[in-house]
Coordinates of C-alpha atoms in Angstrom, one line a residue:
M1 CA 0.9 -7.9 -16.4
K2 CA -0.4 -10.8 -13.5
F3 CA -3.6 -10.2 -11.3
R4 CA -4.5 -12.1 -8.4
Q5 CA -7.7 -12.6 -6.3
L6 CA -7.9 -9.8 -3.7
G7 CA -8.7 -11.9 -0.4
R8 CA -11.5 -14.2 -0.4
S9 CA -14.0 -11.9 -3.1
G10 CA -14.0 -12.4 -6.6
L11 CA -12.1 -9.2 -7.1
Q12 CA -8.6 -9.2 -9.7
V13 CA -6.2 -6.9 -8.7
S14 CA -2.9 -6.4 -10.8
E15 CA 0.5 -7.7 -8.9
I16 CA 1.5 -4.0 -9.3
A17 CA -0.5 -1.2 -8.2
Y18 CA 0.1 2.6 -8.6
G19 CA 0.1 4.5 -5.7
N20 CA 0.5 8.5 -5.6
W21 CA 0.8 8.8 -1.8
L22 CA 3.9 11.5 -2.0
T23 CA 3.8 12.3 -5.4
H24 CA 0.5 13.5 -6.7
G25 CA -0.3 17.2 -5.5
A26 CA 3.0 17.6 -3.9
Q27 CA 6.3 16.2 -5.5
I28 CA 5.4 16.4 -8.9
N29 CA 3.2 18.7 -11.1
D30 CA 0.3 17.4 -12.5
D31 CA 1.2 17.2 -15.7
Q32 CA 3.9 15.0 -14.3
A33 CA 1.4 12.7 -12.6
V34 CA -0.8 12.4 -15.4
Q35 CA 2.1 11.2 -17.5
C36 CA 3.1 8.5 -14.8
V37 CA -0.8 7.3 -14.5
H38 CA -1.1 6.9 -18.8
A39 CA 2.7 5.1 -18.2
A40 CA 1.3 2.7 -15.5
L41 CA -2.2 1.9 -18.1
D42 CA 0.1 1.4 -21.0
A43 CA 1.7 -1.2 -19.1
G44 CA -1.2 -3.2 -17.8
I45 CA -1.9 -1.5 -14.0
T46 CA -5.9 -1.8 -13.6
T47 CA -5.0 -0.9 -9.8
F48 CA -4.7 2.5 -8.3
D49 CA -4.4 3.3 -4.5
T50 CA -4.9 6.8 -3.0
A51 CA -6.3 8.1 0.2
D52 CA -8.1 11.5 1.0
V53 CA -5.4 12.5 3.3
Y54 CA -2.6 12.4 0.7
A55 CA -1.5 15.9 0.0
G56 CA -4.6 17.2 1.6
T57 CA -7.1 15.6 -0.3
A58 CA -5.2 17.0 -3.7
A59 CA -3.7 13.7 -4.6
E60 CA -7.0 11.9 -4.9
A61 CA -8.0 15.1 -7.6
V62 CA -5.1 14.6 -9.6
L63 CA -6.0 10.6 -9.7
G64 CA -9.6 11.3 -11.1
R65 CA -8.1 14.0 -13.3
A66 CA -5.6 11.5 -14.9
L67 CA -8.2 8.6 -15.1
K68 CA -10.7 10.6 -16.7
G69 CA -12.2 9.1 -20.1
R70 CA -10.7 5.6 -19.2
R71 CA -13.1 3.0 -19.1
R72 CA -14.1 2.8 -15.6
E73 CA -15.2 -0.9 -15.5
S74 CA -11.3 -1.9 -16.8
L75 CA -10.0 0.1 -13.1
V76 CA -9.4 -1.0 -9.6
I77 CA -9.8 2.0 -7.6
S78 CA -9.1 2.4 -4.0
T79 CA -8.9 5.2 -1.3
K80 CA -8.9 5.3 2.0
V81 CA -10.6 7.1 5.0
F82 CA -9.3 8.2 8.9
F83 CA -6.8 10.8 9.1
P84 CA -7.7 14.6 9.2
T85 CA -9.0 16.3 5.9
G86 CA -10.3 19.5 8.0
T87 CA -10.1 21.3 11.4
G88 CA -13.1 20.2 13.1
P89 CA -14.0 17.6 15.3
N90 CA -15.6 15.4 13.3
D91 CA -13.0 15.7 10.3
S92 CA -11.2 12.7 11.3
G93 CA -11.8 9.2 12.4
L94 CA -14.1 6.2 12.1
S95 CA -17.4 7.3 12.8
R96 CA -20.5 7.1 10.6
K97 CA -20.5 11.0 10.2
H98 CA -16.7 11.2 8.9
I99 CA -17.2 8.0 7.0
T100 CA -20.2 9.3 5.2
E101 CA -18.6 12.6 4.3
A102 CA -15.7 11.4 3.5
I103 CA -16.6 9.0 0.9
N104 CA -18.7 11.7 -0.8
G105 CA -15.7 14.1 -1.1
S106 CA -13.6 11.4 -2.4
L107 CA -16.0 10.1 -5.2
S108 CA -16.3 13.7 -6.0
R109 CA -12.4 14.3 -6.4
L110 CA -12.0 11.2 -8.1
G111 CA -14.7 12.0 -10.6
T112 CA -16.5 8.5 -10.0
D113 CA -19.8 7.1 -8.7
Y114 CA -17.9 4.2 -6.7
V115 CA -14.8 2.8 -5.7
D116 CA -13.5 -0.7 -5.8
L117 CA -12.1 -0.5 -2.4
Y118 CA -12.6 1.6 0.3
Q119 CA -10.0 1.0 3.4
A120 CA -10.0 2.3 7.0
H121 CA -6.4 3.8 7.0
R122 CA -5.8 3.1 10.9
F123 CA -7.7 1.7 13.6
D124 CA -10.1 4.4 15.5
H125 CA -9.8 3.8 19.6
R126 CA -12.7 6.6 19.6
T127 CA -15.3 5.3 17.8
P128 CA -17.3 1.9 18.4
L129 CA -16.2 -0.9 15.9
E130 CA -20.2 -1.7 15.2
E131 CA -20.3 1.8 14.0
T132 CA -17.7 1.6 11.9
L133 CA -18.6 -1.7 10.1
K134 CA -22.2 -1.3 9.9
T135 CA -21.4 2.5 7.9
F136 CA -19.1 0.6 5.7
D137 CA -22.2 -2.3 5.0
D138 CA -24.2 0.8 4.5
L139 CA -21.9 2.1 1.9
I140 CA -21.8 -1.4 0.0
R141 CA -25.4 -1.3 -0.3
Q142 CA -25.4 2.2 -1.5
G143 CA -23.1 1.2 -4.1
K144 CA -20.6 3.3 -3.4
V145 CA -18.1 1.0 -2.2
L146 CA -17.4 -2.3 -3.6
Y147 CA -15.5 -3.9 -1.1
I148 CA -13.8 -2.8 1.9
G149 CA -10.3 -3.1 3.5
V150 CA -8.2 -2.0 6.3
S151 CA -4.5 -0.5 6.3
E152 CA -2.0 -1.1 8.6
W153 CA -4.3 -2.8 11.7
T154 CA -3.0 -5.0 14.3
T155 CA -3.7 -8.4 14.7
D156 CA -6.2 -8.0 17.3
Q157 CA -7.7 -5.2 15.6
I158 CA -8.3 -7.4 12.8
A159 CA -9.5 -10.6 14.5
Q160 CA -11.9 -8.5 16.4
A161 CA -13.3 -6.7 13.2
T162 CA -13.5 -9.9 11.6
K163 CA -15.7 -11.9 14.4
L164 CA -17.7 -8.6 14.9
A165 CA -18.6 -8.5 11.4
G166 CA -19.4 -12.3 11.3
E167 CA -21.6 -12.0 14.2
L168 CA -24.0 -9.0 12.6
G169 CA -23.8 -10.7 9.3
L170 CA -22.1 -7.6 7.7
D171 CA -19.6 -7.5 4.7
R172 CA -16.0 -8.2 5.8
F173 CA -12.5 -6.8 5.0
V174 CA -10.8 -8.2 2.1
S175 CA -7.6 -6.6 2.4
N176 CA -4.8 -5.0 4.7
Q177 CA -2.5 -2.7 3.5
P178 CA 0.8 -2.7 5.5
Q179 CA 4.4 -1.6 4.9
Y180 CA 6.3 -4.7 3.6
S181 CA 9.5 -4.9 2.6
M182 CA 12.8 -7.0 2.1
L183 CA 14.0 -4.7 5.3
W184 CA 10.7 -4.7 6.9
R185 CA 8.8 -7.8 7.6
V186 CA 6.7 -7.4 10.8
I187 CA 3.8 -8.4 9.4
E188 CA 5.0 -11.9 8.7
E189 CA 4.7 -13.6 12.4
E190 CA 1.2 -12.5 12.9
V191 CA -0.6 -10.7 10.5
V192 CA -0.5 -13.0 7.6
P193 CA -1.3 -16.2 9.2
L194 CA -4.5 -14.6 10.4
C195 CA -5.1 -12.9 7.2
E196 CA -4.6 -16.0 5.4
R197 CA -7.2 -17.6 7.8
E198 CA -10.0 -14.9 7.1
G199 CA -9.6 -14.4 3.8
L200 CA -7.5 -11.3 3.8
S201 CA -4.5 -10.4 1.4
Q202 CA -2.1 -7.9 1.6
I203 CA -1.9 -5.1 -0.2
V204 CA 1.9 -3.8 0.6
W205 CA 3.0 -0.4 0.5
S206 CA 6.5 0.8 -0.2
P207 CA 8.2 -2.5 -1.5
L208 CA 11.4 -0.8 -2.1
A209 CA 12.2 0.7 1.5
Q210 CA 11.3 4.3 0.5
G211 CA 13.7 3.8 -2.4
V212 CA 16.9 2.1 -0.4
L213 CA 16.4 -1.1 -1.9
T214 CA 17.1 0.2 -5.4
G215 CA 20.7 0.7 -4.1
K216 CA 20.9 4.1 -5.0
Y217 CA 21.6 5.3 -1.2
L218 CA 25.5 4.3 -0.9
P219 CA 27.0 4.0 2.8
G220 CA 28.9 6.6 3.7
H221 CA 27.9 9.3 1.1
P222 CA 24.8 11.9 1.1
P223 CA 21.8 10.8 -0.7
P224 CA 21.9 11.6 -4.3
A225 CA 20.2 14.8 -5.4
G226 CA 16.5 14.4 -5.7
S227 CA 16.1 11.7 -4.0
R228 CA 13.4 10.9 -1.3
A229 CA 16.0 11.3 1.3
T230 CA 16.5 15.0 0.1
D231 CA 12.8 15.9 -0.3
E232 CA 10.9 17.6 2.7
T233 CA 7.8 15.6 2.3
G234 CA 9.3 12.6 1.9
S235 CA 12.5 12.4 4.3
G236 CA 11.1 11.6 7.4
W237 CA 10.0 8.1 6.1
V238 CA 13.1 6.8 4.2
K239 CA 15.5 8.1 7.1
T240 CA 14.4 5.0 8.8
F241 CA 16.4 2.9 6.7
L242 CA 19.5 5.5 6.1
R243 CA 22.3 3.5 8.3
D244 CA 25.3 2.4 6.6
E245 CA 24.9 -0.9 8.4
V246 CA 21.6 -1.5 6.3
L247 CA 23.0 0.1 3.0
E248 CA 26.0 -1.9 3.0
R249 CA 24.1 -5.2 3.0
V250 CA 21.7 -3.7 0.2
Q251 CA 24.5 -3.2 -2.1
Q252 CA 25.1 -6.8 -1.4
L253 CA 22.1 -7.8 -3.2
T254 CA 23.3 -6.8 -6.5
P255 CA 24.8 -10.2 -7.6
I256 CA 21.6 -11.8 -6.7
A257 CA 19.5 -9.3 -8.7
Q258 CA 21.9 -9.9 -11.8
E259 CA 21.5 -13.5 -11.5
L260 CA 17.8 -13.1 -12.2
G261 CA 18.4 -10.3 -15.0
L262 CA 16.9 -7.7 -12.7
T263 CA 17.7 -4.4 -11.4
Q264 CA 17.7 -4.3 -7.7
A265 CA 14.3 -2.4 -7.7
Q266 CA 12.8 -5.0 -9.6
L267 CA 14.2 -7.7 -7.3
A268 CA 12.6 -5.6 -4.2
V269 CA 9.0 -5.6 -5.7
A270 CA 9.6 -9.4 -6.9
W271 CA 10.3 -10.0 -3.4
T272 CA 7.5 -9.3 -2.0
L273 CA 5.0 -10.7 -4.4
Q274 CA 6.6 -14.2 -3.4
N275 CA 4.2 -13.8 -0.4
P276 CA 1.1 -15.9 -1.6
N277 CA -0.9 -13.7 0.6
V278 CA 0.5 -10.6 -1.0
A279 CA -2.3 -9.7 -4.1
A280 CA -0.3 -6.5 -4.9
A281 CA 2.7 -4.5 -4.7
I282 CA 2.3 -0.4 -4.9
V283 CA 4.6 1.5 -6.7
G284 CA 4.9 5.3 -6.8
A285 CA 6.6 7.1 -9.7
S286 CA 8.0 10.5 -10.4
R287 CA 8.6 9.7 -14.0
P288 CA 7.1 7.5 -16.2
E289 CA 10.3 5.3 -17.0
Q290 CA 10.3 4.2 -13.6
I291 CA 6.9 2.5 -14.2
H292 CA 8.0 0.8 -17.4
D293 CA 11.0 -0.3 -15.2
T294 CA 8.9 -1.4 -12.2
V295 CA 6.4 -3.2 -14.1
K296 CA 9.0 -5.7 -15.0
A297 CA 8.8 -7.3 -11.5
A298 CA 5.1 -9.1 -12.1
G299 CA 5.2 -12.7 -12.6
I300 CA 8.6 -13.1 -11.4
R301 CA 9.6 -16.5 -9.4
I302 CA 12.4 -16.4 -7.4
D303 CA 14.3 -19.6 -6.3
P304 CA 13.9 -20.6 -2.4
A305 CA 17.9 -20.8 -2.7
L306 CA 17.9 -17.2 -3.8
M307 CA 15.5 -16.3 -1.3
H308 CA 17.6 -18.1 1.6
R309 CA 20.4 -15.9 0.3
I310 CA 18.5 -12.4 0.4
D311 CA 17.8 -13.6 4.1
T312 CA 21.1 -14.4 5.0
V313 CA 22.6 -11.2 3.5
L314 CA 20.5 -8.8 4.8
G315 CA 19.3 -10.4 8.2
P316 CA 20.7 -8.6 11.1
V317 CA 19.1 -5.2 9.8
V318 CA 15.5 -7.0 8.8
E319 CA 13.0 -5.6 11.3
R320 CA 10.8 -8.4 12.5
D321 CA 9.2 -7.2 15.7
P322 CA 5.2 -7.6 15.4
A323 CA 4.8 -4.8 17.7
K324 CA 6.0 -2.5 15.4
V325 CA 2.9 -2.7 13.1
D326 CA 1.8 0.8 12.9
S327 CA -2.1 1.7 14.3
A328 CA -3.0 5.0 15.6
E329 CA -3.2 5.3 19.2

């Protein structure tokens, strides 16, 4: 495993991070989840990503049990706050009340005294940004959080937060967690340049475009049995890419992967890591062997000529519109 520095901080994260968005507490049972987490640890992955909203808080609890007994200092555990975890008016958002209660719940479920990285899962238009930033800063002073980041914030929102944190002398965000893959590049034009200037790294999710970049979805054919496209909890996301024009071009990536001695999944993950602003790519798994396969993407360097070939193959079906950065309204 290779490691990269997270933003303008001293924290080192594994290039491949393990995430449990659609799996733990939902698509796979707890025993499978524990096997996958242990496979990730055995493969050298030290960075684990979750969120309080995943599987209605169950995902955090499963991850906590899976990591129990491991040396805490060897792990980087990140979670998120924003989306509803209850039915009350204060059970969501980035208010002081919700953040304070949410971190306590997350720490309890994860079985730890602190999280390494705490992320604002979306921007909160209802809460003053100063309130949010001061609350995050308080959590750092209390030792419950070591570093802070955001997920799917727009360029303007990140810029506003970094400026205000500087003016108030508060701890600054060190990371952003956006969707990013060969097919979804909406952060490249605006978000990445800003983050490079302000000292934030990207920890990207869905580097496989919901599994489409593995090549297992074939144009003109129904999705394979047991794939994410056939699962009601995950099919809504993958359908974005399930168009024949996309699937036909993804199949054309096979010879490029073969030239590098990689599977298409490994190529897709390695591609995201060619971006120097990307500190880690988050991968999930429903079986341990998927982890064993994916981690081989760490440390791979892709020749610029091959990167250009990938762009040529996928060109017309790549989404690049910076307006499609997902931020809650």
